[in-house]
Coordinates of N, CA and C in Angstrom, one line a residue:
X25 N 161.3 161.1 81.2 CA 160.5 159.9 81.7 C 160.8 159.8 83.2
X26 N 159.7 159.8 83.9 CA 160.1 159.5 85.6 C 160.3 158.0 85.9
X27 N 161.3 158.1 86.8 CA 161.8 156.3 86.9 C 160.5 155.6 87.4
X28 N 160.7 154.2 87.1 CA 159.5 153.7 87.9 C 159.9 152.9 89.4
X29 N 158.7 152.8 90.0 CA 159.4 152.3 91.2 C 159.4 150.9 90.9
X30 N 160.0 150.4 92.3 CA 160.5 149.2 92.6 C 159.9 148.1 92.0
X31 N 158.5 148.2 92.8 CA 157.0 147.1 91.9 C 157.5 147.3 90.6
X32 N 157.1 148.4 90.0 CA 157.0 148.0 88.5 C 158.5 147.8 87.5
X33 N 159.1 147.7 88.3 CA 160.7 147.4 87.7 C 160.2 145.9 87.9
X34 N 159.5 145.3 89.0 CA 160.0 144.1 89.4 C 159.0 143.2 88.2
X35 N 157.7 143.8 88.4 CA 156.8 143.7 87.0 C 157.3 143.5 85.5
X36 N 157.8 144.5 85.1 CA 158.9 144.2 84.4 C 159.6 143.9 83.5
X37 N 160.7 143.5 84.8 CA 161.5 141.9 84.8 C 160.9 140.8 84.4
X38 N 160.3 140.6 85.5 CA 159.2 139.4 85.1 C 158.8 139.6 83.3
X39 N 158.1 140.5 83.0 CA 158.1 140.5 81.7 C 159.2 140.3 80.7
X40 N 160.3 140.6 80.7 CA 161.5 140.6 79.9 C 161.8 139.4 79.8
X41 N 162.1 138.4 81.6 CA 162.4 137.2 81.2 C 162.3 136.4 80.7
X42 N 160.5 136.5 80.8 CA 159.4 135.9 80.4 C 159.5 135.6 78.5
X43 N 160.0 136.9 78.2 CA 160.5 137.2 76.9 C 161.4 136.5 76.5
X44 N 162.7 136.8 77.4 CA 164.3 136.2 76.8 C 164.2 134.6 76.6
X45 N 163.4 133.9 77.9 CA 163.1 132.7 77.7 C 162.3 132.0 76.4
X46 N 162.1 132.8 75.9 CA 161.2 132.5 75.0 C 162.6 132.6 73.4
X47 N 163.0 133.5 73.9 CA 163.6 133.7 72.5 C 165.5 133.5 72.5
X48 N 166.2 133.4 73.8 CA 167.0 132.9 74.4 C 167.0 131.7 75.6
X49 N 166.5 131.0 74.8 CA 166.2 129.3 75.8 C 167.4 129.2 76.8
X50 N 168.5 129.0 75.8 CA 169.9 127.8 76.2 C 171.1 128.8 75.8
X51 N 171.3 130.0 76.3 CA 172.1 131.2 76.0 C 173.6 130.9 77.2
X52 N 174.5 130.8 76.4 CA 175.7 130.7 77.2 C 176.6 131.8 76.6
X53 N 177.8 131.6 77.8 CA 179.4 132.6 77.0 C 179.4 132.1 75.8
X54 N 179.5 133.0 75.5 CA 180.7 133.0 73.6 C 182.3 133.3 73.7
X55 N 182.9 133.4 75.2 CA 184.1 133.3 74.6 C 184.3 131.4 74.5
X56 N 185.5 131.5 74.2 CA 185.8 129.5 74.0 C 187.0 129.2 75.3
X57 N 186.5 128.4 75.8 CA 187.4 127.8 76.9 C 187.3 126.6 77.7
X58 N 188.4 125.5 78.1 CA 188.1 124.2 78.0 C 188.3 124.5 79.8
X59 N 189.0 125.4 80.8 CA 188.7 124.9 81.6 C 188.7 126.6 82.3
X60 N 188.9 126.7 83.8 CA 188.5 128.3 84.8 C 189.2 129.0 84.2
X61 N 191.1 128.5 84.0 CA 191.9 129.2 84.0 C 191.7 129.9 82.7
X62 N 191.5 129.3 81.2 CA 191.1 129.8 80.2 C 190.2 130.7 80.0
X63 N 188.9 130.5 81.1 CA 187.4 131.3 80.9 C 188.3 132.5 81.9
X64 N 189.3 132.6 83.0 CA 189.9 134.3 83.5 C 190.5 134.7 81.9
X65 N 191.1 134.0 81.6 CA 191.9 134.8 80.8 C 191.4 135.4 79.6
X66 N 190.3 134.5 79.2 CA 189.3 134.5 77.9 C 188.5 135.9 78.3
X67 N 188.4 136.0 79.1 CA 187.3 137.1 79.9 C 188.3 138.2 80.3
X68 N 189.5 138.6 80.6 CA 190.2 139.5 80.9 C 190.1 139.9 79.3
X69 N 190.7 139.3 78.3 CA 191.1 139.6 77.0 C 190.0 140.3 76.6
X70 N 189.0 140.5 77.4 CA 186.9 140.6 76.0 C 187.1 142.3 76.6
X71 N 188.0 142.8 77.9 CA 187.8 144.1 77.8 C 187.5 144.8 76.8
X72 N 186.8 145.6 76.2 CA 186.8 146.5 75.1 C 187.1 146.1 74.2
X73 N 186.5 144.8 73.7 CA 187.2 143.9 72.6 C 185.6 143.1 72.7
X74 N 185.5 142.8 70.9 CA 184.3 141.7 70.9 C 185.1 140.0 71.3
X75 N 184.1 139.4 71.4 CA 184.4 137.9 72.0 C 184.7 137.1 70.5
X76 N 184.3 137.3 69.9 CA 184.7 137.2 68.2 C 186.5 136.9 68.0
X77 N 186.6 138.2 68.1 CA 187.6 138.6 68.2 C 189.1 137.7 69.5
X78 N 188.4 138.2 70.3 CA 189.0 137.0 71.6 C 189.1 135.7 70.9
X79 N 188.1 135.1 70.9 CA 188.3 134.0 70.3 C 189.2 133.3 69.5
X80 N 189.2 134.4 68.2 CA 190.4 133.9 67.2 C 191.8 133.9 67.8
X81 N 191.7 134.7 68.6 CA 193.4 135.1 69.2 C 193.6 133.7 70.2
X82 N 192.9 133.4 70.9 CA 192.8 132.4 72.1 C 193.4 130.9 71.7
X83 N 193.0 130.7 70.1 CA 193.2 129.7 69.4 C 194.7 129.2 69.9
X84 N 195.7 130.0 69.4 CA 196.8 129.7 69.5 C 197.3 130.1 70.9
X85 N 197.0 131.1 71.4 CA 197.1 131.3 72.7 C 197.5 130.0 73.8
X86 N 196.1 129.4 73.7 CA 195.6 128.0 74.5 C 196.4 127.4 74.4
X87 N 197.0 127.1 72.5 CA 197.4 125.8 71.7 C 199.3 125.7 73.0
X88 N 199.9 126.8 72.8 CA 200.6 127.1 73.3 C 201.0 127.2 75.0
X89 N 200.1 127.7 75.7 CA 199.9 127.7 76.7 C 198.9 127.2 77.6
X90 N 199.1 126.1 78.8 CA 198.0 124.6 78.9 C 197.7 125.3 80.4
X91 N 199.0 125.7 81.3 CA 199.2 125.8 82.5 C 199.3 126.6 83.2
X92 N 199.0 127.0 84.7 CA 199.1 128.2 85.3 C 200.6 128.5 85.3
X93 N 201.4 127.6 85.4 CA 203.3 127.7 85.4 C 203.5 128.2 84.0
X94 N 202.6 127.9 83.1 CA 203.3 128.1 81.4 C 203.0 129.6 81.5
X95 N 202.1 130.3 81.8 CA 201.6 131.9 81.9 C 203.1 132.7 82.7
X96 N 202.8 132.0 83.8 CA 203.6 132.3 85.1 C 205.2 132.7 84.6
X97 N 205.6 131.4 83.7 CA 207.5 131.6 83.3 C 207.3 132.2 82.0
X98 N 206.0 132.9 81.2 CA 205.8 133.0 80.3 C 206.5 134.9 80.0
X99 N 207.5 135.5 78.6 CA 207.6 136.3 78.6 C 206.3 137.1 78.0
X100 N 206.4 138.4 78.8 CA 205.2 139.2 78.2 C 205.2 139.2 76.8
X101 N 206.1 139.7 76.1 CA 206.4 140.1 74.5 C 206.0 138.6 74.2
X102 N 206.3 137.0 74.6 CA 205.7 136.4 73.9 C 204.6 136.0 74.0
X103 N 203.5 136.0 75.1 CA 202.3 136.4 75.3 C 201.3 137.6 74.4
X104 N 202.0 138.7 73.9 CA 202.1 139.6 73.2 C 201.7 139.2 71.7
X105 N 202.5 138.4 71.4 CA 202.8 137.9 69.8 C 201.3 137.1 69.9
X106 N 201.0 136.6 70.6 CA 199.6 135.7 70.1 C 198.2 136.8 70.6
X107 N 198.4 137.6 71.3 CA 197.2 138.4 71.3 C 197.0 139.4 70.6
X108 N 198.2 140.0 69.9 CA 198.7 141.6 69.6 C 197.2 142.0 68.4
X109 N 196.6 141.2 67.6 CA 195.4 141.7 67.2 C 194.1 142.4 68.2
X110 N 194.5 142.2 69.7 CA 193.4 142.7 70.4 C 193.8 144.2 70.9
X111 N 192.5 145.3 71.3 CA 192.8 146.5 71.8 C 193.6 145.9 73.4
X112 N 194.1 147.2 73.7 CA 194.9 147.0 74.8 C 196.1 145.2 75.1
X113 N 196.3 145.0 73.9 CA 197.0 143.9 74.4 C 198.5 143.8 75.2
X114 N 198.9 145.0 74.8 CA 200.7 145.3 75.8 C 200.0 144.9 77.4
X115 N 199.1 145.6 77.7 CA 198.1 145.6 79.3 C 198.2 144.3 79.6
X116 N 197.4 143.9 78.6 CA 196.7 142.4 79.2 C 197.5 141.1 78.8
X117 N 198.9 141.2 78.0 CA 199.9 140.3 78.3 C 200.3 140.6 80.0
X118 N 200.6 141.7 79.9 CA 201.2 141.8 81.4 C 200.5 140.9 82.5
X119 N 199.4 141.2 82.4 CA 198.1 141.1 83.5 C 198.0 140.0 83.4
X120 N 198.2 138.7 82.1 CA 198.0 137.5 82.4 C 199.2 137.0 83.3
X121 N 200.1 137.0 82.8 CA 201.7 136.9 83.3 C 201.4 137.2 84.7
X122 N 201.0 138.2 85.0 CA 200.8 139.0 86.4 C 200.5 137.7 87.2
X123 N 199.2 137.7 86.9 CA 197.9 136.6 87.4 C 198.7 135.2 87.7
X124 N 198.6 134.8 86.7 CA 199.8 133.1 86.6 C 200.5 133.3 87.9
X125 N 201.5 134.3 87.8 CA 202.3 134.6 89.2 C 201.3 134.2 90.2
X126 N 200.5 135.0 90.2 CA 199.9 135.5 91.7 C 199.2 134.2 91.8
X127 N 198.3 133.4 90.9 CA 197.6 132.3 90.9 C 198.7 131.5 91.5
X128 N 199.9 131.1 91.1 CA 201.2 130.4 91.8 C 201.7 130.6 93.2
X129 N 201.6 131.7 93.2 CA 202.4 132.3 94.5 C 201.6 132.6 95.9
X130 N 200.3 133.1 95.5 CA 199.0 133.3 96.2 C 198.2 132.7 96.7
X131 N 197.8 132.2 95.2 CA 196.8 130.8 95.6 C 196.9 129.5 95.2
X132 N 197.7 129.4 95.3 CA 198.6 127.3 95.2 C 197.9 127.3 94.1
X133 N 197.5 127.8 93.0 CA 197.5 127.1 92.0 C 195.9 126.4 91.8
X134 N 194.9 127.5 92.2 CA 193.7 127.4 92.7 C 192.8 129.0 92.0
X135 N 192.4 128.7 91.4 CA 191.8 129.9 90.7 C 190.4 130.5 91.5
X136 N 190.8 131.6 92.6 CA 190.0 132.2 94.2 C 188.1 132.0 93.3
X137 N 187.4 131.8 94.6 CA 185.9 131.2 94.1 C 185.3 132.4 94.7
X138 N 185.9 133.4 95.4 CA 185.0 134.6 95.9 C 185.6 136.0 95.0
X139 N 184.8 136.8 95.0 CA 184.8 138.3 94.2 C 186.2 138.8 95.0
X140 N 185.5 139.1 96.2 CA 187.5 139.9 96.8 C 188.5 139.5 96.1
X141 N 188.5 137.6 96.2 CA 190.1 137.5 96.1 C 190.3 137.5 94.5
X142 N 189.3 137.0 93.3 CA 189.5 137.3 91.9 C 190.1 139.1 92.2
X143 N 189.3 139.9 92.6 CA 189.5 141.3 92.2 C 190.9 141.7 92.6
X144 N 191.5 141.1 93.3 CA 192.8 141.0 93.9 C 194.0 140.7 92.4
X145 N 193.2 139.7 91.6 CA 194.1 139.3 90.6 C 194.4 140.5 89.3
X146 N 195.7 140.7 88.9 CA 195.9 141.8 88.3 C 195.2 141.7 86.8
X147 N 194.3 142.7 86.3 CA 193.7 142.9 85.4 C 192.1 142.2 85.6
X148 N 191.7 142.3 86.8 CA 190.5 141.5 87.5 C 189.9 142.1 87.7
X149 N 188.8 142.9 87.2 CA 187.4 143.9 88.5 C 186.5 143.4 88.1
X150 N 185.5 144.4 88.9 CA 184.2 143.4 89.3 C 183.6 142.6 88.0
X151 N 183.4 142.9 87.1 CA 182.7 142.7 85.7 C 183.6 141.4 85.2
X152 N 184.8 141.4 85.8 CA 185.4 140.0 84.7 C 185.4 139.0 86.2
X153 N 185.2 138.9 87.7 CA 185.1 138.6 88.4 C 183.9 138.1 88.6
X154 N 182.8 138.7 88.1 CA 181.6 138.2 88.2 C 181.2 137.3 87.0
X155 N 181.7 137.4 85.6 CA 181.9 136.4 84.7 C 182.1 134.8 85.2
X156 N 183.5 135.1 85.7 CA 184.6 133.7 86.8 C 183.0 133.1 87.6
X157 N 182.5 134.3 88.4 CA 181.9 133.4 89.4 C 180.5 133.1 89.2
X158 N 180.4 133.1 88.0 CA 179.0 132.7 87.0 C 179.6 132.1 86.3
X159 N 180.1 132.1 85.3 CA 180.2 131.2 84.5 C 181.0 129.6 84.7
X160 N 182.2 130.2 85.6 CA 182.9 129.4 86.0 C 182.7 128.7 87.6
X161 N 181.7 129.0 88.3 CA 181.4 128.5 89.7 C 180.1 128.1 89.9
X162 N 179.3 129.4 88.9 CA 178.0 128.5 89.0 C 177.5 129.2 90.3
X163 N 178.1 130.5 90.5 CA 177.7 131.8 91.9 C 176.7 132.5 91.4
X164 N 175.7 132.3 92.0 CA 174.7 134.1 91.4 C 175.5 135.2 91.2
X165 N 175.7 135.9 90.1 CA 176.2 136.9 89.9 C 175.7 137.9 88.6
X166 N 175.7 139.2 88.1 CA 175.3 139.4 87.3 C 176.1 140.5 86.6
X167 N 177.2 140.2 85.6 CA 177.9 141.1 85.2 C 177.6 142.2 84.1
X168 N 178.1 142.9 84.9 CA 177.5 144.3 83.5 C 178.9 144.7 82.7
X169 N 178.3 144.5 81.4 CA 179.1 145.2 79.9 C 178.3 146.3 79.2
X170 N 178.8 146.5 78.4 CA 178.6 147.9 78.0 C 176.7 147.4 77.4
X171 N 176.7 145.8 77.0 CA 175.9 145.7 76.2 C 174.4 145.3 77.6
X172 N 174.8 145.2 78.6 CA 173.6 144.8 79.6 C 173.6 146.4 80.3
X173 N 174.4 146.8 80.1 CA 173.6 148.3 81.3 C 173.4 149.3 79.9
X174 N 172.9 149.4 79.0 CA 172.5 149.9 77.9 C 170.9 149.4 77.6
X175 N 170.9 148.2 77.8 CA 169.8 147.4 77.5 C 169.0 147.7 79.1
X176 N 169.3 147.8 80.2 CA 169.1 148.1 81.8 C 168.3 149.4 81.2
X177 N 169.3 150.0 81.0 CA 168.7 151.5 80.9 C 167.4 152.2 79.7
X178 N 167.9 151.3 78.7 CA 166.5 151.5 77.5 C 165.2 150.8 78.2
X179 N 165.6 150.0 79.1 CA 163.7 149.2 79.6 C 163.6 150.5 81.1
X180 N 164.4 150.8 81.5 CA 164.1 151.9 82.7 C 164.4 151.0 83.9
X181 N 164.9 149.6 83.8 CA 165.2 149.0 85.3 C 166.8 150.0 85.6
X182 N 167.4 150.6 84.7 CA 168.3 152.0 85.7 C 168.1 152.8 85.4
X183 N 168.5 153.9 86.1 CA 168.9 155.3 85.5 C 170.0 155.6 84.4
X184 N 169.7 156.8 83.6 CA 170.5 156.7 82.5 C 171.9 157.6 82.9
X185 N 172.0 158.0 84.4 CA 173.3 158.0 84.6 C 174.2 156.9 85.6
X186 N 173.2 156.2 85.7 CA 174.1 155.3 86.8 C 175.4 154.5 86.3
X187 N 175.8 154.4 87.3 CA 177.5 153.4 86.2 C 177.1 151.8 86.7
X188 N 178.5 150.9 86.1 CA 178.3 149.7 86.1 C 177.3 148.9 86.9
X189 N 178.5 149.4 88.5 CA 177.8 148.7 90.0 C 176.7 149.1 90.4
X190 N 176.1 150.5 90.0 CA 175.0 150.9 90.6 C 173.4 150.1 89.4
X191 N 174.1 149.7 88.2 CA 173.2 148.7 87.2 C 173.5 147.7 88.2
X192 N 174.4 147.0 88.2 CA 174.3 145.8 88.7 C 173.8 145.6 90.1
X193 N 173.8 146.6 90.8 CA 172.7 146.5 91.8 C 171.7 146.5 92.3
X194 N 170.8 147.4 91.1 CA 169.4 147.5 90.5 C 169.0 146.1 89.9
X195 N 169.7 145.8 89.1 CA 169.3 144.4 88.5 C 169.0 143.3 89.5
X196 N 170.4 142.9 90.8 CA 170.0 142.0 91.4 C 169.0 141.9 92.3
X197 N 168.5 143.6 92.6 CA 167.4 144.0 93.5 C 165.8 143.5 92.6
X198 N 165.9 142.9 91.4 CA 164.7 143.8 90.7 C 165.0 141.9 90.5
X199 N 165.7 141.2 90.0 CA 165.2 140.0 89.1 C 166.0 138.7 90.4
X200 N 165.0 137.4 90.1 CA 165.3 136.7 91.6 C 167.1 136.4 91.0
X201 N 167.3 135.9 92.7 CA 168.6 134.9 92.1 C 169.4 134.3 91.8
X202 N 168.4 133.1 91.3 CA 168.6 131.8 90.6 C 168.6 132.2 89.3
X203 N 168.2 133.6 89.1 CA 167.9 133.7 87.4 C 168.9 134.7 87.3
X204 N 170.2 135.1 88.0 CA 171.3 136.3 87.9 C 171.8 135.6 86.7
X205 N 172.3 134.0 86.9 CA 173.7 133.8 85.8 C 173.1 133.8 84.1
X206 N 172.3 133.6 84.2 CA 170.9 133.0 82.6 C 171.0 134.7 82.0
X207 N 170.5 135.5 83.1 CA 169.6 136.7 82.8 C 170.8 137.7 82.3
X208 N 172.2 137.7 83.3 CA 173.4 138.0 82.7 C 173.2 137.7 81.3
X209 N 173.6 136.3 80.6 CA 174.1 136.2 78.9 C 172.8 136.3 78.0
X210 N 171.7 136.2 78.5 CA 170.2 137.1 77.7 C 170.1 138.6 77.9
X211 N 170.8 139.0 78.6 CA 170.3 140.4 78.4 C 171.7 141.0 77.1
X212 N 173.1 140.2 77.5 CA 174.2 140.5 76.4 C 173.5 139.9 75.1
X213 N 172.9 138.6 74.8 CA 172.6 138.4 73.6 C 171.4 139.4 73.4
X214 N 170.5 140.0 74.1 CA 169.2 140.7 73.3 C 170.0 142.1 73.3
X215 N 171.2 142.5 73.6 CA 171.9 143.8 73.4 C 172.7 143.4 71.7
X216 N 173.4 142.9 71.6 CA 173.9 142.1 70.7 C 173.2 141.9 69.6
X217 N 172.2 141.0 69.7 CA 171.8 140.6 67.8 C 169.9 141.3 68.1
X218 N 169.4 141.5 68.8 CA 168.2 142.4 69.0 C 168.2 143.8 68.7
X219 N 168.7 144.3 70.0 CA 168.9 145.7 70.0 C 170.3 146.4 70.1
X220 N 170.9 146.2 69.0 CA 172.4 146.6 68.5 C 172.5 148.0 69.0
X221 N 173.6 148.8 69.2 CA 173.4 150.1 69.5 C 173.9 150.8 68.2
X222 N 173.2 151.8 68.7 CA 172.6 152.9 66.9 C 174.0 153.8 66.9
X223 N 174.3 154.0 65.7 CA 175.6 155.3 65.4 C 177.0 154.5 65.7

């Protein structure tokens, strides 16, 4: 299939949203979180893990742990015990612990509102930074998961070798944006319960 250009990527778009709006009105995160520091950590945990899944673990997680100091004095192994149902959780005990620190020691206890200094935070890159600064700031941003640059690639707004940043670059080029944060959790929900991936 030869890619299409810019116009008709931008054509589209326009079409799809036109779409999502229709059948994803009022589409938000599905992880659960009462305040930033919850939605980093809720969003670090969703690495290679469904939000399902996050979720249940977070329960007690939260119940236990309120504060950036509670993470911070917090032992890894017992950070460990309340996530250990998720993939990679040895990693991302560390990385919360990590963070707490660095959120304490770094940034007074102020969860960073720009991409640099999130990606700075240990177990942070662009995809869970761009989450933070959508979901949590309300920043145009547009994170790609496995389930939005799959869904990118089956309509042709990417190539089917491009990686994350080079989707999420095409996306922001192609759809306005005021419609990055919305178009983010519509394109995960029409990857998700629409167009599931096959095999």
């Amino acid at each position: 299939m030869t890619g299409l250009t810019n116009k008709e990527k931008k054509i589209k778009a326009q079409q799809i949203m036109e779409y999502l709006d229709k059948v994803f009105p009022n589409v938000d995160c599905e992880l659960n979180f009462s305040n930033n520091l919850e939605l980093i950590i809720a969003v670090l945990l969703s690495a290679q893990c469904k939000d399902e899944y996050v979720n249940r673990a977070t329960v007690s997680l939260f119940k236990h742990y309120k504060t950036i100091d509670d993470y911070a004095d917090a032992r890894v192994e017992d950070i460990e015990k309340h996530i250990r149902t998720l993939g990679l959780y040895k990693a991302k005990s560390k990385n919360i612990v990590g963070m707490a620190n660095m959120l304490r020691d770094v940034y007074n206890y102020d969860i960073p509102k720009t991409r640099e200094e999130l990606e700075t935070l240990p177990g942070v890159g662009r995809k869970t930074a761009n989450v933070v600064l959508a979901v949590g700031f309300n920043v145009p941003a547009i994170a790609v998961d496995t389930h939005v640059e799959r869904v990118a690639k089956m309509f042709g707004l990417a190539d089917k070798n491009d990686n994350p940043l080079q989707v999420e670059k095409k996306l922001m080029s192609i759809f306005p944006m005021e419609s990055w944060g919305r178009i983010h959790h519509q394109l995960i929900h029409l990857g998700r319960y629409k167009l599931p991936a096959r095999g």
